[in-house]
Amino acid sequence: MALDEPYPDLNELLATIGEAGLRLSSIQASEGGAGNISLYIGWSLEVRRRFPLAEELELPQSVPALAGKLVIVTGSGRRLRDIHTDPVANLAVVAIAADGKTARLYTSPRRLFTRITSEFNSHLAVHNDQAARTGTNFQALIHAQPPHLVYLSHIPAYRDQDLLNQRLLCWEPETIVQLPEGVGVLPFILPGSPALMEANVTQLRQHRLVLWSKHGVMARSEFSATRAADLIEYVETSARYEYMDLVNGSRAEGLTQEELRAVVQAFHVSTTLI
Ligand SMILES: [Zn+2]
């Protein structure tokens, strides 16, 4: 998958990050400064008019597949709901050097943060892995903290990936259509750690949304930040149904396997989950 020309311009890309941030906030998946968003841009884009300040940035790891490319990323502690009001004050552009080992950080004089997100290592590693494996020229990544889904991950049985997917898929026909590969599940791993970075990269090869148990999710899209936000919204909606049913004594029938099979057939969904 890759975006075709004409490519979105910088203002459009910044606007989609702002829109995604607003929507995550509207589903309560980004309290305070929680959550972060990044875009990998594989075509050349002039960013210095909007982000004129330049400094060296030490990369957490070498990223050969991103050599010469750009990553737009949220500043540490910035509120996702505020990005749309002033994108350049809340975002930075990381320009990876041709060696894939060093980078320059471009920011605005209005910038409201000192460092980029502490989850940047996870963002960068997934962008590098996907660019190397699929050759994509674009990817949006979002880390957010949708409360109903995270709540389920506090119940040990729901950290079983098969069980979690079975329960999430049974509430709305859309879920299997939008997420035919289901949700990948990671155990609790220390936020920002190399262990989380590595496990997250591996899970995002098979899934477009990965649950970081007792913490949040990361979602990816080859199309836009708003599509990545959609995935989080679909999954959080399913988790909210599941939570409602738990609270209500598990009285709901849910979609049956036959009903789900009919959806899969009608919409030609390629999945191994049903
Ligand atoms: Zn987090």
PDB file of C-alpha atoms and ligand atoms in Angstrom:
ATOM      1  CA  MET A   1       0.000   0.000   0.000  1.00  0.00           C
ATOM      2  CA  ALA A   2       1.172   3.498  -0.765  1.00  0.00           C
ATOM      3  CA  LEU A   3      -0.392   6.896  -1.341  1.00  0.00           C
ATOM      4  CA  ASP A   4      -0.582   7.999  -4.980  1.00  0.00           C
ATOM      5  CA  GLU A   5       0.081  11.449  -6.396  1.00  0.00           C
ATOM      6  CA  PRO A   6      -1.073  14.141  -5.967  1.00  0.00           C
ATOM      7  CA  TYR A   7       0.203  13.797  -2.419  1.00  0.00           C
ATOM      8  CA  PRO A   8      -1.398  15.715   0.444  1.00  0.00           C
ATOM      9  CA  ASP A   9       0.462  18.953   1.214  1.00  0.00           C
ATOM     10  CA  LEU A  10       1.866  19.903   4.613  1.00  0.00           C
ATOM     11  CA  ASN A  11      -1.196  21.885   5.690  1.00  0.00           C
ATOM     12  CA  GLU A  12      -3.500  18.978   4.877  1.00  0.00           C
ATOM     13  CA  LEU A  13      -1.285  16.550   6.795  1.00  0.00           C
ATOM     14  CA  LEU A  14      -1.188  18.850   9.828  1.00  0.00           C
ATOM     15  CA  ALA A  15      -4.971  19.258   9.650  1.00  0.00           C
ATOM     16  CA  THR A  16      -5.573  15.491   9.660  1.00  0.00           C
ATOM     17  CA  ILE A  17      -3.402  15.127  12.766  1.00  0.00           C
ATOM     18  CA  GLY A  18      -5.484  17.839  14.430  1.00  0.00           C
ATOM     19  CA  GLU A  19      -8.725  16.170  13.384  1.00  0.00           C
ATOM     20  CA  ALA A  20      -7.557  12.771  14.666  1.00  0.00           C
ATOM     21  CA  GLY A  21      -6.550  14.369  17.973  1.00  0.00           C
ATOM     22  CA  LEU A  22      -9.979  15.937  18.373  1.00  0.00           C
ATOM     23  CA  ARG A  23     -11.758  12.674  17.695  1.00  0.00           C
ATOM     24  CA  LEU A  24      -9.612  10.721  20.133  1.00  0.00           C
ATOM     25  CA  SER A  25     -10.394  13.352  22.707  1.00  0.00           C
ATOM     26  CA  SER A  26     -14.116  13.151  21.936  1.00  0.00           C
ATOM     27  CA  ILE A  27     -14.078   9.403  22.757  1.00  0.00           C
ATOM     28  CA  GLN A  28     -12.083  10.116  25.912  1.00  0.00           C
ATOM     29  CA  ALA A  29      -9.047   8.211  24.679  1.00  0.00           C
ATOM     30  CA  SER A  30      -6.539  11.002  25.377  1.00  0.00           C
ATOM     31  CA  GLU A  31      -6.936  12.480  28.837  1.00  0.00           C
ATOM     32  CA  GLY A  32      -4.578  15.352  29.726  1.00  0.00           C
ATOM     33  CA  GLY A  33      -1.405  14.999  27.682  1.00  0.00           C
ATOM     34  CA  ALA A  34      -1.899  11.259  27.047  1.00  0.00           C
ATOM     35  CA  GLY A  35      -1.510   9.887  23.541  1.00  0.00           C
ATOM     36  CA  ASN A  36       0.748  10.749  20.629  1.00  0.00           C
ATOM     37  CA  ILE A  37       0.567  10.795  16.840  1.00  0.00           C
ATOM     38  CA  SER A  38       3.155  10.542  14.095  1.00  0.00           C
ATOM     39  CA  LEU A  39       3.175  10.480  10.290  1.00  0.00           C
ATOM     40  CA  TYR A  40       5.875   8.988   8.103  1.00  0.00           C
ATOM     41  CA  ILE A  41       6.175  10.940   4.849  1.00  0.00           C
ATOM     42  CA  GLY A  42       8.051   9.190   2.069  1.00  0.00           C
ATOM     43  CA  TRP A  43       8.006  12.003  -0.507  1.00  0.00           C
ATOM     44  CA  SER A  44       9.851  15.306  -0.419  1.00  0.00           C
ATOM     45  CA  LEU A  45       8.046  18.078   1.406  1.00  0.00           C
ATOM     46  CA  GLU A  46       9.197  21.612   2.252  1.00  0.00           C
ATOM     47  CA  VAL A  47       8.651  22.021   6.002  1.00  0.00           C
ATOM     48  CA  ARG A  48      11.021  24.829   6.975  1.00  0.00           C
ATOM     49  CA  ARG A  49       8.626  27.693   6.297  1.00  0.00           C
ATOM     50  CA  ARG A  50       6.310  26.370   9.019  1.00  0.00           C
ATOM     51  CA  PHE A  51       9.047  24.751  11.167  1.00  0.00           C
ATOM     52  CA  PRO A  52      12.085  27.060  10.747  1.00  0.00           C
ATOM     53  CA  LEU A  53      14.072  26.189  13.903  1.00  0.00           C
ATOM     54  CA  ALA A  54      16.593  23.384  13.314  1.00  0.00           C
ATOM     55  CA  GLU A  55      18.656  21.321  15.752  1.00  0.00           C
ATOM     56  CA  GLU A  56      20.382  17.967  15.832  1.00  0.00           C
ATOM     57  CA  LEU A  57      18.327  15.051  17.134  1.00  0.00           C
ATOM     58  CA  GLU A  58      19.832  11.847  18.425  1.00  0.00           C
ATOM     59  CA  LEU A  59      17.821   8.913  17.081  1.00  0.00           C
ATOM     60  CA  PRO A  60      16.997   6.060  19.474  1.00  0.00           C
ATOM     61  CA  GLN A  61      17.975   3.547  16.790  1.00  0.00           C
ATOM     62  CA  SER A  62      19.214   3.382  13.238  1.00  0.00           C
ATOM     63  CA  VAL A  63      16.354   3.492  10.681  1.00  0.00           C
ATOM     64  CA  PRO A  64      17.781   2.704   7.242  1.00  0.00           C
ATOM     65  CA  ALA A  65      14.364   2.368   5.576  1.00  0.00           C
ATOM     66  CA  LEU A  66      13.568   5.974   6.549  1.00  0.00           C
ATOM     67  CA  ALA A  67      16.838   7.483   5.279  1.00  0.00           C
ATOM     68  CA  GLY A  68      16.186  10.900   3.762  1.00  0.00           C
ATOM     69  CA  LYS A  69      12.507  10.836   4.819  1.00  0.00           C
ATOM     70  CA  LEU A  70      10.358  12.834   7.252  1.00  0.00           C
ATOM     71  CA  VAL A  71       8.421  11.958  10.394  1.00  0.00           C
ATOM     72  CA  ILE A  72       5.967  14.496  11.821  1.00  0.00           C
ATOM     73  CA  VAL A  73       5.388  13.861  15.518  1.00  0.00           C
ATOM     74  CA  THR A  74       3.639  15.332  18.549  1.00  0.00           C
ATOM     75  CA  GLY A  75       5.552  17.146  21.279  1.00  0.00           C
ATOM     76  CA  SER A  76       5.828  15.537  24.707  1.00  0.00           C
ATOM     77  CA  GLY A  77       2.970  16.457  27.027  1.00  0.00           C
ATOM     78  CA  ARG A  78       0.960  18.236  24.350  1.00  0.00           C
ATOM     79  CA  ARG A  79      -2.782  17.657  24.416  1.00  0.00           C
ATOM     80  CA  LEU A  80      -4.114  15.854  21.339  1.00  0.00           C
ATOM     81  CA  ARG A  81      -7.293  17.946  21.576  1.00  0.00           C
ATOM     82  CA  ASP A  82      -5.270  21.182  21.182  1.00  0.00           C
ATOM     83  CA  ILE A  83      -3.299  20.266  18.052  1.00  0.00           C
ATOM     84  CA  HIS A  84      -5.972  21.503  15.648  1.00  0.00           C
ATOM     85  CA  THR A  85      -5.905  25.035  17.088  1.00  0.00           C
ATOM     86  CA  ASP A  86      -2.181  25.509  16.371  1.00  0.00           C
ATOM     87  CA  PRO A  87      -0.539  22.448  14.755  1.00  0.00           C
ATOM     88  CA  VAL A  88       2.983  23.891  14.483  1.00  0.00           C
ATOM     89  CA  ALA A  89       3.048  24.758  18.211  1.00  0.00           C
ATOM     90  CA  ASN A  90       2.289  21.114  19.093  1.00  0.00           C
ATOM     91  CA  LEU A  91       4.190  19.177  16.402  1.00  0.00           C
ATOM     92  CA  ALA A  92       7.779  18.745  15.212  1.00  0.00           C
ATOM     93  CA  VAL A  93       9.287  17.377  12.011  1.00  0.00           C
ATOM     94  CA  VAL A  94      12.122  14.857  12.214  1.00  0.00           C
ATOM     95  CA  ALA A  95      14.179  14.791   9.016  1.00  0.00           C
ATOM     96  CA  ILE A  96      16.171  11.558   8.906  1.00  0.00           C
ATOM     97  CA  ALA A  97      19.621  11.960   7.355  1.00  0.00           C
ATOM     98  CA  ALA A  98      20.792   9.954   4.354  1.00  0.00           C
ATOM     99  CA  ASP A  99      22.734   7.602   6.642  1.00  0.00           C
ATOM    100  CA  GLY A 100      19.551   6.623   8.527  1.00  0.00           C
ATOM    101  CA  LYS A 101      21.391   7.153  11.817  1.00  0.00           C
ATOM    102  CA  THR A 102      21.169  10.870  12.544  1.00  0.00           C
ATOM    103  CA  ALA A 103      18.413  13.436  12.152  1.00  0.00           C
ATOM    104  CA  ARG A 104      17.493  17.082  12.350  1.00  0.00           C
ATOM    105  CA  LEU A 105      14.532  18.295  14.325  1.00  0.00           C
ATOM    106  CA  TYR A 106      12.511  21.152  12.818  1.00  0.00           C
ATOM    107  CA  THR A 107      10.167  23.121  15.035  1.00  0.00           C
ATOM    108  CA  SER A 108       8.250  26.400  15.135  1.00  0.00           C
ATOM    109  CA  PRO A 109       9.196  29.448  17.229  1.00  0.00           C
ATOM    110  CA  ARG A 110       5.755  28.941  18.806  1.00  0.00           C
ATOM    111  CA  ARG A 111       6.597  25.406  19.963  1.00  0.00           C
ATOM    112  CA  LEU A 112       5.068  24.522  23.342  1.00  0.00           C
ATOM    113  CA  PHE A 113       7.253  21.541  24.259  1.00  0.00           C
ATOM    114  CA  THR A 114      10.904  20.829  24.935  1.00  0.00           C
ATOM    115  CA  ARG A 115      11.090  17.220  23.710  1.00  0.00           C
ATOM    116  CA  ILE A 116       9.142  15.126  21.243  1.00  0.00           C
ATOM    117  CA  THR A 117       6.935  12.320  22.587  1.00  0.00           C
ATOM    118  CA  SER A 118       8.577   9.807  24.922  1.00  0.00           C
ATOM    119  CA  GLU A 119       7.023   7.044  22.770  1.00  0.00           C
ATOM    120  CA  PHE A 120       9.011   8.242  19.736  1.00  0.00           C
ATOM    121  CA  ASN A 121      11.143   5.085  19.779  1.00  0.00           C
ATOM    122  CA  SER A 122       8.023   2.953  19.229  1.00  0.00           C
ATOM    123  CA  HIS A 123       6.748   5.241  16.458  1.00  0.00           C
ATOM    124  CA  LEU A 124      10.092   5.321  14.673  1.00  0.00           C
ATOM    125  CA  ALA A 125      10.625   1.564  14.881  1.00  0.00           C
ATOM    126  CA  VAL A 126       7.188   0.793  13.394  1.00  0.00           C
ATOM    127  CA  HIS A 127       7.645   3.326  10.577  1.00  0.00           C
ATOM    128  CA  ASN A 128      11.038   1.824   9.746  1.00  0.00           C
ATOM    129  CA  ASP A 129       9.751  -1.748   9.893  1.00  0.00           C
ATOM    130  CA  GLN A 130       6.686  -1.093   7.733  1.00  0.00           C
ATOM    131  CA  ALA A 131       8.597   1.019   5.191  1.00  0.00           C
ATOM    132  CA  ALA A 132      11.198  -1.759   4.881  1.00  0.00           C
ATOM    133  CA  ARG A 133       8.657  -4.589   4.644  1.00  0.00           C
ATOM    134  CA  THR A 134       5.909  -3.060   2.526  1.00  0.00           C
ATOM    135  CA  GLY A 135       7.658  -0.192   0.739  1.00  0.00           C
ATOM    136  CA  THR A 136       4.866   2.167   1.759  1.00  0.00           C
ATOM    137  CA  ASN A 137       5.470   5.888   1.271  1.00  0.00           C
ATOM    138  CA  PHE A 138       3.118   6.920   4.083  1.00  0.00           C
ATOM    139  CA  GLN A 139       2.012   5.726   7.475  1.00  0.00           C
ATOM    140  CA  ALA A 140       0.078   7.265  10.358  1.00  0.00           C
ATOM    141  CA  LEU A 141       0.574   5.935  13.882  1.00  0.00           C
ATOM    142  CA  ILE A 142      -1.477   6.827  16.919  1.00  0.00           C
ATOM    143  CA  HIS A 143      -0.980   5.878  20.523  1.00  0.00           C
ATOM    144  CA  ALA A 144      -4.110   6.528  22.614  1.00  0.00           C
ATOM    145  CA  GLN A 145      -5.682   5.262  25.825  1.00  0.00           C
ATOM    146  CA  PRO A 146      -9.307   4.206  25.182  1.00  0.00           C
ATOM    147  CA  PRO A 147     -10.707   3.482  28.647  1.00  0.00           C
ATOM    148  CA  HIS A 148     -13.133   0.599  28.026  1.00  0.00           C
ATOM    149  CA  LEU A 149     -10.597  -1.412  26.044  1.00  0.00           C
ATOM    150  CA  VAL A 150      -7.844  -0.733  28.571  1.00  0.00           C
ATOM    151  CA  TYR A 151     -10.228  -1.703  31.364  1.00  0.00           C
ATOM    152  CA  LEU A 152     -10.830  -5.093  29.714  1.00  0.00           C
ATOM    153  CA  SER A 153      -7.057  -5.663  29.612  1.00  0.00           C
ATOM    154  CA  HIS A 154      -7.027  -5.414  33.406  1.00  0.00           C
ATOM    155  CA  ILE A 155      -9.142  -8.587  33.507  1.00  0.00           C
ATOM    156  CA  PRO A 156      -6.653 -11.463  33.030  1.00  0.00           C
ATOM    157  CA  ALA A 157      -8.943 -13.546  30.779  1.00  0.00           C
ATOM    158  CA  TYR A 158      -9.172 -10.685  28.229  1.00  0.00           C
ATOM    159  CA  ARG A 159      -5.412 -10.629  27.769  1.00  0.00           C
ATOM    160  CA  ASP A 160      -5.880 -13.880  25.820  1.00  0.00           C
ATOM    161  CA  GLN A 161      -5.792 -12.613  22.234  1.00  0.00           C
ATOM    162  CA  ASP A 162      -8.290 -15.151  20.858  1.00  0.00           C
ATOM    163  CA  LEU A 163     -10.814 -14.500  23.602  1.00  0.00           C
ATOM    164  CA  LEU A 164     -10.483 -10.725  23.359  1.00  0.00           C
ATOM    165  CA  ASN A 165     -11.078 -10.761  19.605  1.00  0.00           C
ATOM    166  CA  GLN A 166     -13.996 -13.135  19.884  1.00  0.00           C
ATOM    167  CA  ARG A 167     -15.652 -10.809  22.413  1.00  0.00           C
ATOM    168  CA  LEU A 168     -14.871  -7.578  20.515  1.00  0.00           C
ATOM    169  CA  LEU A 169     -16.164  -8.911  17.194  1.00  0.00           C
ATOM    170  CA  CYS A 170     -19.567  -9.970  18.437  1.00  0.00           C
ATOM    171  CA  TRP A 171     -21.164  -6.548  18.974  1.00  0.00           C
ATOM    172  CA  GLU A 172     -21.348  -4.842  15.583  1.00  0.00           C
ATOM    173  CA  PRO A 173     -21.040  -6.199  12.023  1.00  0.00           C
ATOM    174  CA  GLU A 174     -18.626  -3.348  11.169  1.00  0.00           C
ATOM    175  CA  THR A 175     -15.900  -4.587  13.469  1.00  0.00           C
ATOM    176  CA  ILE A 176     -14.840  -7.637  11.438  1.00  0.00           C
ATOM    177  CA  VAL A 177     -15.068  -5.595   8.214  1.00  0.00           C
ATOM    178  CA  GLN A 178     -12.878  -2.796   9.570  1.00  0.00           C
ATOM    179  CA  LEU A 179     -10.432  -5.005  11.472  1.00  0.00           C
ATOM    180  CA  PRO A 180     -10.357  -8.387   9.702  1.00  0.00           C
ATOM    181  CA  GLU A 181      -7.029  -9.243  11.326  1.00  0.00           C
ATOM    182  CA  GLY A 182      -8.366  -8.366  14.779  1.00  0.00           C
ATOM    183  CA  VAL A 183      -6.491  -6.812  17.667  1.00  0.00           C
ATOM    184  CA  GLY A 184      -2.987  -7.892  18.698  1.00  0.00           C
ATOM    185  CA  VAL A 185      -2.469  -8.161  22.445  1.00  0.00           C
ATOM    186  CA  LEU A 186       0.697  -7.341  24.364  1.00  0.00           C
ATOM    187  CA  PRO A 187       1.097  -7.888  28.105  1.00  0.00           C
ATOM    188  CA  PHE A 188       1.872  -4.890  30.292  1.00  0.00           C
ATOM    189  CA  ILE A 189       5.324  -3.614  29.283  1.00  0.00           C
ATOM    190  CA  LEU A 190       7.018  -0.544  30.703  1.00  0.00           C
ATOM    191  CA  PRO A 191       5.992   2.555  28.669  1.00  0.00           C
ATOM    192  CA  GLY A 192       8.736   3.945  26.436  1.00  0.00           C
ATOM    193  CA  SER A 193      10.966   0.887  26.976  1.00  0.00           C
ATOM    194  CA  PRO A 194      12.960  -1.003  24.323  1.00  0.00           C
ATOM    195  CA  ALA A 195      10.933  -4.120  25.224  1.00  0.00           C
ATOM    196  CA  LEU A 196       7.656  -2.362  24.364  1.00  0.00           C
ATOM    197  CA  MET A 197       9.183  -0.994  21.164  1.00  0.00           C
ATOM    198  CA  GLU A 198      10.234  -4.460  19.978  1.00  0.00           C
ATOM    199  CA  ALA A 199       7.037  -6.283  20.913  1.00  0.00           C
ATOM    200  CA  ASN A 200       4.944  -3.520  19.342  1.00  0.00           C
ATOM    201  CA  VAL A 201       6.817  -3.687  16.017  1.00  0.00           C
ATOM    202  CA  THR A 202       6.275  -7.444  15.820  1.00  0.00           C
ATOM    203  CA  GLN A 203       2.551  -7.269  16.633  1.00  0.00           C
ATOM    204  CA  LEU A 204       1.926  -4.431  14.164  1.00  0.00           C
ATOM    205  CA  ARG A 205       3.190  -6.650  11.333  1.00  0.00           C
ATOM    206  CA  GLN A 206       0.070  -8.812  11.661  1.00  0.00           C
ATOM    207  CA  HIS A 207      -2.369  -6.269  13.062  1.00  0.00           C
ATOM    208  CA  ARG A 208      -3.275  -2.650  12.450  1.00  0.00           C
ATOM    209  CA  LEU A 209      -4.168  -2.166  16.091  1.00  0.00           C
ATOM    210  CA  VAL A 210      -2.264  -3.469  19.083  1.00  0.00           C
ATOM    211  CA  LEU A 211      -3.431  -3.375  22.682  1.00  0.00           C
ATOM    212  CA  TRP A 212      -0.767  -2.481  25.237  1.00  0.00           C
ATOM    213  CA  SER A 213      -2.359  -4.143  28.255  1.00  0.00           C
ATOM    214  CA  LYS A 214      -3.105  -1.890  31.246  1.00  0.00           C
ATOM    215  CA  HIS A 215      -2.015   1.138  29.215  1.00  0.00           C
ATOM    216  CA  GLY A 216      -3.444   1.858  25.752  1.00  0.00           C
ATOM    217  CA  VAL A 217      -3.233   1.025  22.058  1.00  0.00           C
ATOM    218  CA  MET A 218      -1.213   1.781  18.962  1.00  0.00           C
ATOM    219  CA  ALA A 219      -2.995   1.897  15.608  1.00  0.00           C
ATOM    220  CA  ARG A 220      -1.528   2.327  12.135  1.00  0.00           C
ATOM    221  CA  SER A 221      -2.956   3.352   8.773  1.00  0.00           C
ATOM    222  CA  GLU A 222      -1.390   3.632   5.307  1.00  0.00           C
ATOM    223  CA  PHE A 223      -3.997   6.275   4.428  1.00  0.00           C
ATOM    224  CA  SER A 224      -4.363   8.947   7.098  1.00  0.00           C
ATOM    225  CA  ALA A 225      -4.267   9.827  10.763  1.00  0.00           C
ATOM    226  CA  THR A 226      -8.059   9.981  10.780  1.00  0.00           C
ATOM    227  CA  ARG A 227      -8.287   6.376   9.514  1.00  0.00           C
ATOM    228  CA  ALA A 228      -6.000   5.256  12.330  1.00  0.00           C
ATOM    229  CA  ALA A 229      -8.273   7.132  14.747  1.00  0.00           C
ATOM    230  CA  ASP A 230     -11.273   5.328  13.210  1.00  0.00           C
ATOM    231  CA  LEU A 231      -9.753   1.952  14.111  1.00  0.00           C
ATOM    232  CA  ILE A 232      -9.369   3.035  17.723  1.00  0.00           C
ATOM    233  CA  GLU A 233     -12.961   4.272  17.733  1.00  0.00           C
ATOM    234  CA  TYR A 234     -14.292   0.979  16.315  1.00  0.00           C
ATOM    235  CA  VAL A 235     -12.432  -1.098  18.881  1.00  0.00           C
ATOM    236  CA  GLU A 236     -13.278   1.175  21.794  1.00  0.00           C
ATOM    237  CA  THR A 237     -16.959   1.028  20.815  1.00  0.00           C
ATOM    238  CA  SER A 238     -16.844  -2.777  20.869  1.00  0.00           C
ATOM    239  CA  ALA A 239     -15.073  -2.712  24.221  1.00  0.00           C
ATOM    240  CA  ARG A 240     -17.758  -0.380  25.572  1.00  0.00           C
ATOM    241  CA  TYR A 241     -20.454  -2.888  24.528  1.00  0.00           C
ATOM    242  CA  GLU A 242     -18.499  -5.646  26.229  1.00  0.00           C
ATOM    243  CA  TYR A 243     -18.137  -3.566  29.378  1.00  0.00           C
ATOM    244  CA  MET A 244     -21.868  -2.738  29.353  1.00  0.00           C
ATOM    245  CA  ASP A 245     -22.674  -6.415  29.043  1.00  0.00           C
ATOM    246  CA  LEU A 246     -20.342  -7.370  31.905  1.00  0.00           C
ATOM    247  CA  VAL A 247     -21.931  -4.735  34.127  1.00  0.00           C
ATOM    248  CA  ASN A 248     -25.392  -5.910  33.080  1.00  0.00           C
ATOM    249  CA  GLY A 249     -24.754  -9.545  34.031  1.00  0.00           C
ATOM    250  CA  SER A 250     -23.728 -10.814  30.569  1.00  0.00           C
ATOM    251  CA  ARG A 251     -27.308 -11.077  29.349  1.00  0.00           C
ATOM    252  CA  ALA A 252     -26.735 -10.097  25.714  1.00  0.00           C
ATOM    253  CA  GLU A 253     -26.696 -12.604  22.894  1.00  0.00           C
ATOM    254  CA  GLY A 254     -24.188 -10.804  20.672  1.00  0.00           C
ATOM    255  CA  LEU A 255     -23.736 -11.661  17.012  1.00  0.00           C
ATOM    256  CA  THR A 256     -23.646 -15.440  16.599  1.00  0.00           C
ATOM    257  CA  GLN A 257     -20.913 -17.230  14.641  1.00  0.00           C
ATOM    258  CA  GLU A 258     -23.460 -17.847  11.840  1.00  0.00           C
ATOM    259  CA  GLU A 259     -24.375 -14.164  11.726  1.00  0.00           C
ATOM    260  CA  LEU A 260     -20.723 -13.163  11.627  1.00  0.00           C
ATOM    261  CA  ARG A 261     -20.018 -15.719   8.884  1.00  0.00           C
ATOM    262  CA  ALA A 262     -22.822 -14.171   6.814  1.00  0.00           C
ATOM    263  CA  VAL A 263     -21.221 -10.723   7.234  1.00  0.00           C
ATOM    264  CA  VAL A 264     -17.809 -12.054   6.223  1.00  0.00           C
ATOM    265  CA  GLN A 265     -19.274 -13.673   3.101  1.00  0.00           C
ATOM    266  CA  ALA A 266     -21.429 -10.718   2.085  1.00  0.00           C
ATOM    267  CA  PHE A 267     -18.600  -8.191   2.436  1.00  0.00           C
ATOM    268  CA  HIS A 268     -15.880 -10.541   1.090  1.00  0.00           C
ATOM    269  CA  VAL A 269     -13.801 -10.122   4.226  1.00  0.00           C
ATOM    270  CA  SER A 270     -10.533 -12.007   4.248  1.00  0.00           C
ATOM    271  CA  THR A 271     -10.142 -13.147   7.843  1.00  0.00           C
ATOM    272  CA  THR A 272      -9.106 -16.146   9.877  1.00  0.00           C
ATOM    273  CA  LEU A 273     -11.058 -15.011  12.939  1.00  0.00           C
ATOM    274  CA  ILE A 274     -14.479 -16.401  11.940  1.00  0.00           C
TER     275      ILE A 274
HETATM  276 ZN    ZN B   1       0.429   6.103  26.961  1.00  0.00          ZN
END
